[in-house]
């Protein structure tokens, strides 16, 4: 079987910064509440000229450059998003066209905040199954600012916009992607939702207005789910690789809430030095957060060749998963 690893990373954040102090002026909240309960100080918001596909494009261009390849070298684009440009076509198709990746098939993966971990798992499996594939572009890209109800303080303070990308290729100097684990608890599917055109739910204009264009989240249920499944997924990929938690150099979890990360690291017995977080500056960028964080850590030169890294995602679906790799 081929050894597949990450050979390039990139990310992109829109330039507009919205701080907690800015939000204090428009909703009944405080910087203190948001920072202590979630760990966010500020978030980036896409301009009216930037769609999810644009953020994805810029992140992809950076990853392609980092890998030292060209857009035409890409065989497949797998893009994780739960805030696509449109319901159809897939955002991946729009990115393929803008990028000029004319030799690539392209499709979206929908697993909400676990999106990137799902997308890289799919990309890895496709690399293994298709020996002719040389390079796969995996992207996580979101513009949650467009699906938020900016009057709902219980949701809007959590999220921000951004994109990250990586290139998967055959590697010889490391073990690359070693193990992966994906799981869904569909009985909790209504815990995080944003209705689209195919729902049975909106029967009247009233329910349409109330529910259609409004991201909804049961915060406490998400907390219970996330703090249960995140440590489980980490332990699962380690066990499958015959490794222990002490063998791990880095864990990059979904940047949902700093308190979720602190609790899970405590439960796993892992010091916070073994992670790098971006939630304070970029907030929760859903399916993009894991790859934005990994790419920023890589750009800062924090990752060494041979480091054992776990990426772990969880969120709407309720979906979760982890991937273990050697850098
Ligand atoms: C939502 C969450 C922060 C609540 O934490 P908590 O410690 O249980 O919160 P508390 O009970 O102390 O606070 C809730 C109160 O804060 C209020 N509140 C909610 N948002 C607020 C905000 N932005 N500013 C000020 N107050 C807010 C609520 O209305 C509630 O008020 P009430 O008690 O008068 O009804 C926590 O459950 C959580 O982090 N869940 C995970 C959510 C998440 O990560 N989502 C990302 C999706 S992957």
PDB file of N, CA, C and O in Angstrom, residues 275-324:
ATOM      1  N   UNK A 275      -0.497  21.329  22.103  1.00  0.00           N
ATOM      2  CA  UNK A 275      -1.398  21.833  21.074  1.00  0.00           C
ATOM      3  C   UNK A 275      -1.052  23.280  20.774  1.00  0.00           C
ATOM      4  O   UNK A 275      -0.248  23.911  21.463  1.00  0.00           O
ATOM      5  N   UNK A 276      -1.663  23.761  19.701  1.00  0.00           N
ATOM      6  CA  UNK A 276      -1.539  25.147  19.286  1.00  0.00           C
ATOM      7  C   UNK A 276      -2.961  25.547  18.961  1.00  0.00           C
ATOM      8  O   UNK A 276      -3.675  24.784  18.304  1.00  0.00           O
ATOM      9  N   UNK A 277      -3.421  26.681  19.458  1.00  0.00           N
ATOM     10  CA  UNK A 277      -4.822  27.029  19.224  1.00  0.00           C
ATOM     11  C   UNK A 277      -4.949  28.351  18.452  1.00  0.00           C
ATOM     12  O   UNK A 277      -4.058  29.206  18.521  1.00  0.00           O
ATOM     13  N   UNK A 278      -6.043  28.476  17.741  1.00  0.00           N
ATOM     14  CA  UNK A 278      -6.313  29.703  16.986  1.00  0.00           C
ATOM     15  C   UNK A 278      -7.676  30.305  17.352  1.00  0.00           C
ATOM     16  O   UNK A 278      -8.096  31.280  16.752  1.00  0.00           O
ATOM     17  N   UNK A 279      -8.339  29.676  18.330  1.00  0.00           N
ATOM     18  CA  UNK A 279      -9.721  30.105  18.624  1.00  0.00           C
ATOM     19  C   UNK A 279      -9.792  31.555  19.096  1.00  0.00           C
ATOM     20  O   UNK A 279     -10.744  32.268  18.770  1.00  0.00           O
ATOM     21  N   UNK A 280      -8.776  32.037  19.825  1.00  0.00           N
ATOM     22  CA  UNK A 280      -8.843  33.409  20.348  1.00  0.00           C
ATOM     23  C   UNK A 280      -8.906  34.427  19.208  1.00  0.00           C
ATOM     24  O   UNK A 280      -9.694  35.369  19.265  1.00  0.00           O
ATOM     25  N   UNK A 281      -8.110  34.228  18.152  1.00  0.00           N
ATOM     26  CA  UNK A 281      -8.069  35.205  17.051  1.00  0.00           C
ATOM     27  C   UNK A 281      -9.089  34.931  15.947  1.00  0.00           C
ATOM     28  O   UNK A 281      -9.583  35.856  15.330  1.00  0.00           O
ATOM     29  N   UNK A 282      -9.351  33.640  15.663  1.00  0.00           N
ATOM     30  CA  UNK A 282     -10.185  33.328  14.490  1.00  0.00           C
ATOM     31  C   UNK A 282     -11.551  32.752  14.850  1.00  0.00           C
ATOM     32  O   UNK A 282     -12.363  32.504  13.973  1.00  0.00           O
ATOM     33  N   UNK A 283     -11.801  32.466  16.143  1.00  0.00           N
ATOM     34  CA  UNK A 283     -13.052  31.852  16.601  1.00  0.00           C
ATOM     35  C   UNK A 283     -13.239  30.467  15.985  1.00  0.00           C
ATOM     36  O   UNK A 283     -12.273  29.854  15.518  1.00  0.00           O
ATOM     37  N   UNK A 284     -14.491  29.994  15.982  1.00  0.00           N
ATOM     38  CA  UNK A 284     -14.794  28.665  15.447  1.00  0.00           C
ATOM     39  C   UNK A 284     -15.059  28.801  13.948  1.00  0.00           C
ATOM     40  O   UNK A 284     -16.072  29.376  13.553  1.00  0.00           O
ATOM     41  N   UNK A 285     -14.147  28.292  13.132  1.00  0.00           N
ATOM     42  CA  UNK A 285     -14.345  28.339  11.672  1.00  0.00           C
ATOM     43  C   UNK A 285     -14.848  26.978  11.168  1.00  0.00           C
ATOM     44  O   UNK A 285     -14.579  26.592  10.034  1.00  0.00           O
ATOM     45  N   UNK A 286     -15.562  26.275  12.030  1.00  0.00           N
ATOM     46  CA  UNK A 286     -16.241  25.018  11.690  1.00  0.00           C
ATOM     47  C   UNK A 286     -15.312  24.051  10.947  1.00  0.00           C
ATOM     48  O   UNK A 286     -14.223  23.745  11.429  1.00  0.00           O
ATOM     49  N   UNK A 287     -15.719  23.595   9.756  1.00  0.00           N
ATOM     50  CA  UNK A 287     -14.945  22.582   9.034  1.00  0.00           C
ATOM     51  C   UNK A 287     -13.568  23.043   8.591  1.00  0.00           C
ATOM     52  O   UNK A 287     -12.771  22.232   8.096  1.00  0.00           O
ATOM     53  N   UNK A 288     -13.250  24.317   8.785  1.00  0.00           N
ATOM     54  CA  UNK A 288     -11.933  24.821   8.388  1.00  0.00           C
ATOM     55  C   UNK A 288     -10.959  24.909   9.563  1.00  0.00           C
ATOM     56  O   UNK A 288      -9.751  25.050   9.359  1.00  0.00           O
ATOM     57  N   UNK A 289     -11.463  24.814  10.788  1.00  0.00           N
ATOM     58  CA  UNK A 289     -10.619  25.199  11.940  1.00  0.00           C
ATOM     59  C   UNK A 289      -9.402  24.300  12.132  1.00  0.00           C
ATOM     60  O   UNK A 289      -8.319  24.772  12.468  1.00  0.00           O
ATOM     61  N   UNK A 290      -9.561  23.001  11.923  1.00  0.00           N
ATOM     62  CA  UNK A 290      -8.439  22.076  12.169  1.00  0.00           C
ATOM     63  C   UNK A 290      -7.297  22.350  11.187  1.00  0.00           C
ATOM     64  O   UNK A 290      -6.128  22.438  11.579  1.00  0.00           O
ATOM     65  N   UNK A 291      -7.632  22.558   9.919  1.00  0.00           N
ATOM     66  CA  UNK A 291      -6.564  22.753   8.930  1.00  0.00           C
ATOM     67  C   UNK A 291      -5.991  24.172   9.009  1.00  0.00           C
ATOM     68  O   UNK A 291      -4.792  24.373   8.789  1.00  0.00           O
ATOM     69  N   UNK A 292      -6.803  25.154   9.368  1.00  0.00           N
ATOM     70  CA  UNK A 292      -6.243  26.501   9.578  1.00  0.00           C
ATOM     71  C   UNK A 292      -5.198  26.434  10.702  1.00  0.00           C
ATOM     72  O   UNK A 292      -4.099  26.975  10.590  1.00  0.00           O
ATOM     73  N   UNK A 293      -5.543  25.743  11.766  1.00  0.00           N
ATOM     74  CA  UNK A 293      -4.659  25.673  12.938  1.00  0.00           C
ATOM     75  C   UNK A 293      -3.388  24.885  12.615  1.00  0.00           C
ATOM     76  O   UNK A 293      -2.276  25.301  12.957  1.00  0.00           O
ATOM     77  N   UNK A 294      -3.548  23.750  11.938  1.00  0.00           N
ATOM     78  CA  UNK A 294      -2.374  22.952  11.540  1.00  0.00           C
ATOM     79  C   UNK A 294      -1.480  23.763  10.597  1.00  0.00           C
ATOM     80  O   UNK A 294      -0.250  23.790  10.755  1.00  0.00           O
ATOM     81  N   UNK A 295      -2.087  24.430   9.627  1.00  0.00           N
ATOM     82  CA  UNK A 295      -1.309  25.192   8.638  1.00  0.00           C
ATOM     83  C   UNK A 295      -0.576  26.356   9.304  1.00  0.00           C
ATOM     84  O   UNK A 295       0.574  26.640   8.962  1.00  0.00           O
ATOM     85  N   UNK A 296      -1.238  27.007  10.268  1.00  0.00           N
ATOM     86  CA  UNK A 296      -0.554  28.123  10.937  1.00  0.00           C
ATOM     87  C   UNK A 296       0.610  27.605  11.788  1.00  0.00           C
ATOM     88  O   UNK A 296       1.697  28.208  11.802  1.00  0.00           O
ATOM     89  N   UNK A 297       0.411  26.476  12.461  1.00  0.00           N
ATOM     90  CA  UNK A 297       1.501  25.878  13.256  1.00  0.00           C
ATOM     91  C   UNK A 297       2.668  25.493  12.342  1.00  0.00           C
ATOM     92  O   UNK A 297       3.839  25.700  12.679  1.00  0.00           O
ATOM     93  N   UNK A 298       2.340  24.948  11.169  1.00  0.00           N
ATOM     94  CA  UNK A 298       3.391  24.552  10.208  1.00  0.00           C
ATOM     95  C   UNK A 298       4.125  25.789   9.704  1.00  0.00           C
ATOM     96  O   UNK A 298       5.363  25.810   9.627  1.00  0.00           O
ATOM     97  N   UNK A 299       3.369  26.833   9.382  1.00  0.00           N
ATOM     98  CA  UNK A 299       3.973  28.072   8.869  1.00  0.00           C
ATOM     99  C   UNK A 299       4.906  28.690   9.904  1.00  0.00           C
ATOM    100  O   UNK A 299       5.937  29.260   9.558  1.00  0.00           O
ATOM    101  N   UNK A 300       4.537  28.561  11.175  1.00  0.00           N
ATOM    102  CA  UNK A 300       5.375  29.124  12.246  1.00  0.00           C
ATOM    103  C   UNK A 300       6.581  28.244  12.554  1.00  0.00           C
ATOM    104  O   UNK A 300       7.356  28.560  13.459  1.00  0.00           O
ATOM    105  N   UNK A 301       6.708  27.119  11.852  1.00  0.00           N
ATOM    106  CA  UNK A 301       7.859  26.240  12.042  1.00  0.00           C
ATOM    107  C   UNK A 301       7.799  25.417  13.316  1.00  0.00           C
ATOM    108  O   UNK A 301       8.822  24.942  13.816  1.00  0.00           O
ATOM    109  N   UNK A 302       6.573  25.214  13.843  1.00  0.00           N
ATOM    110  CA  UNK A 302       6.453  24.476  15.108  1.00  0.00           C
ATOM    111  C   UNK A 302       6.583  22.967  14.919  1.00  0.00           C
ATOM    112  O   UNK A 302       6.919  22.240  15.854  1.00  0.00           O
ATOM    113  N   UNK A 303       6.278  22.483  13.706  1.00  0.00           N
ATOM    114  CA  UNK A 303       6.229  21.034  13.491  1.00  0.00           C
ATOM    115  C   UNK A 303       7.566  20.520  12.962  1.00  0.00           C
ATOM    116  O   UNK A 303       8.131  21.093  12.032  1.00  0.00           O
ATOM    117  N   UNK A 304       8.028  19.432  13.565  1.00  0.00           N
ATOM    118  CA  UNK A 304       9.303  18.835  13.134  1.00  0.00           C
ATOM    119  C   UNK A 304       9.031  17.544  12.379  1.00  0.00           C
ATOM    120  O   UNK A 304       8.057  16.828  12.664  1.00  0.00           O
ATOM    121  N   UNK A 305       9.921  17.245  11.454  1.00  0.00           N
ATOM    122  CA  UNK A 305       9.827  15.981  10.716  1.00  0.00           C
ATOM    123  C   UNK A 305       9.786  14.820  11.708  1.00  0.00           C
ATOM    124  O   UNK A 305      10.562  14.810  12.670  1.00  0.00           O
ATOM    125  N   UNK A 306       8.845  13.905  11.511  1.00  0.00           N
ATOM    126  CA  UNK A 306       8.741  12.755  12.414  1.00  0.00           C
ATOM    127  C   UNK A 306       7.775  12.967  13.568  1.00  0.00           C
ATOM    128  O   UNK A 306       7.441  12.013  14.279  1.00  0.00           O
ATOM    129  N   UNK A 307       7.288  14.216  13.759  1.00  0.00           N
ATOM    130  CA  UNK A 307       6.303  14.455  14.828  1.00  0.00           C
ATOM    131  C   UNK A 307       5.051  13.618  14.582  1.00  0.00           C
ATOM    132  O   UNK A 307       4.566  13.525  13.444  1.00  0.00           O
ATOM    133  N   UNK A 308       4.537  13.052  15.666  1.00  0.00           N
ATOM    134  CA  UNK A 308       3.266  12.307  15.570  1.00  0.00           C
ATOM    135  C   UNK A 308       2.134  13.285  15.935  1.00  0.00           C
ATOM    136  O   UNK A 308       2.157  13.915  16.992  1.00  0.00           O
ATOM    137  N   UNK A 309       1.173  13.378  15.030  1.00  0.00           N
ATOM    138  CA  UNK A 309       0.133  14.412  15.141  1.00  0.00           C
ATOM    139  C   UNK A 309      -1.251  13.770  15.056  1.00  0.00           C
ATOM    140  O   UNK A 309      -1.482  12.915  14.192  1.00  0.00           O
ATOM    141  N   UNK A 310      -2.144  14.186  15.941  1.00  0.00           N
ATOM    142  CA  UNK A 310      -3.544  13.761  15.827  1.00  0.00           C
ATOM    143  C   UNK A 310      -4.398  14.982  15.477  1.00  0.00           C
ATOM    144  O   UNK A 310      -4.297  16.025  16.138  1.00  0.00           O
ATOM    145  N   UNK A 311      -5.199  14.852  14.438  1.00  0.00           N
ATOM    146  CA  UNK A 311      -6.201  15.867  14.083  1.00  0.00           C
ATOM    147  C   UNK A 311      -7.550  15.306  14.527  1.00  0.00           C
ATOM    148  O   UNK A 311      -7.857  14.143  14.214  1.00  0.00           O
ATOM    149  N   UNK A 312      -8.331  16.103  15.251  1.00  0.00           N
ATOM    150  CA  UNK A 312      -9.602  15.558  15.749  1.00  0.00           C
ATOM    151  C   UNK A 312     -10.718  16.591  15.573  1.00  0.00           C
ATOM    152  O   UNK A 312     -10.555  17.757  15.939  1.00  0.00           O
ATOM    153  N   UNK A 313     -11.805  16.135  14.969  1.00  0.00           N
ATOM    154  CA  UNK A 313     -12.926  17.041  14.687  1.00  0.00           C
ATOM    155  C   UNK A 313     -14.219  16.486  15.263  1.00  0.00           C
ATOM    156  O   UNK A 313     -14.366  15.268  15.446  1.00  0.00           O
ATOM    157  N   UNK A 314     -15.182  17.388  15.545  1.00  0.00           N
ATOM    158  CA  UNK A 314     -16.474  16.976  16.104  1.00  0.00           C
ATOM    159  C   UNK A 314     -17.451  18.109  15.887  1.00  0.00           C
ATOM    160  O   UNK A 314     -17.045  19.277  15.845  1.00  0.00           O
ATOM    161  N   UNK A 315     -18.724  17.772  15.722  1.00  0.00           N
ATOM    162  CA  UNK A 315     -19.712  18.838  15.563  1.00  0.00           C
ATOM    163  C   UNK A 315     -20.990  18.319  14.931  1.00  0.00           C
ATOM    164  O   UNK A 315     -21.349  17.143  15.090  1.00  0.00           O
ATOM    165  N   UNK A 316     -21.674  19.196  14.191  1.00  0.00           N
ATOM    166  CA  UNK A 316     -22.993  18.879  13.639  1.00  0.00           C
ATOM    167  C   UNK A 316     -23.016  17.549  12.908  1.00  0.00           C
ATOM    168  O   UNK A 316     -22.088  17.185  12.211  1.00  0.00           O
ATOM    169  N   UNK A 317     -24.114  16.848  13.097  1.00  0.00           N
ATOM    170  CA  UNK A 317     -24.225  15.548  12.420  1.00  0.00           C
ATOM    171  C   UNK A 317     -24.987  14.478  13.183  1.00  0.00           C
ATOM    172  O   UNK A 317     -25.845  13.866  12.649  1.00  0.00           O
ATOM    173  N   UNK A 318     -24.644  14.285  14.413  1.00  0.00           N
ATOM    174  CA  UNK A 318     -23.410  14.697  15.092  1.00  0.00           C
ATOM    175  C   UNK A 318     -22.249  13.841  14.592  1.00  0.00           C
ATOM    176  O   UNK A 318     -22.296  12.618  14.733  1.00  0.00           O
ATOM    177  N   UNK A 319     -21.254  14.471  14.014  1.00  0.00           N
ATOM    178  CA  UNK A 319     -20.153  13.752  13.389  1.00  0.00           C
ATOM    179  C   UNK A 319     -18.874  13.965  14.194  1.00  0.00           C
ATOM    180  O   UNK A 319     -18.687  15.027  14.781  1.00  0.00           O
ATOM    181  N   UNK A 320     -18.027  12.959  14.173  1.00  0.00           N
ATOM    182  CA  UNK A 320     -16.711  13.148  14.781  1.00  0.00           C
ATOM    183  C   UNK A 320     -15.710  12.202  14.139  1.00  0.00           C
ATOM    184  O   UNK A 320     -16.092  11.263  13.433  1.00  0.00           O
ATOM    185  N   UNK A 321     -14.441  12.483  14.389  1.00  0.00           N
ATOM    186  CA  UNK A 321     -13.415  11.618  13.813  1.00  0.00           C
ATOM    187  C   UNK A 321     -12.034  12.145  14.126  1.00  0.00           C
ATOM    188  O   UNK A 321     -11.868  13.281  14.599  1.00  0.00           O
ATOM    189  N   UNK A 322     -11.050  11.281  13.889  1.00  0.00           N
ATOM    190  CA  UNK A 322      -9.663  11.665  14.147  1.00  0.00           C
ATOM    191  C   UNK A 322      -8.771  11.003  13.117  1.00  0.00           C
ATOM    192  O   UNK A 322      -9.140   9.997  12.496  1.00  0.00           O
ATOM    193  N   UNK A 323      -7.605  11.577  12.943  1.00  0.00           N
ATOM    194  CA  UNK A 323      -6.631  11.034  12.015  1.00  0.00           C
ATOM    195  C   UNK A 323      -5.253  11.158  12.667  1.00  0.00           C
ATOM    196  O   UNK A 323      -4.943  12.178  13.286  1.00  0.00           O
ATOM    197  N   UNK A 324      -4.479  10.099  12.597  1.00  0.00           N
ATOM    198  CA  UNK A 324      -3.126  10.095  13.167  1.00  0.00           C
ATOM    199  C   UNK A 324      -2.134  10.090  12.016  1.00  0.00           C
ATOM    200  O   UNK A 324      -2.264   9.284  11.084  1.00  0.00           O
TER     201      UNK A 324
END
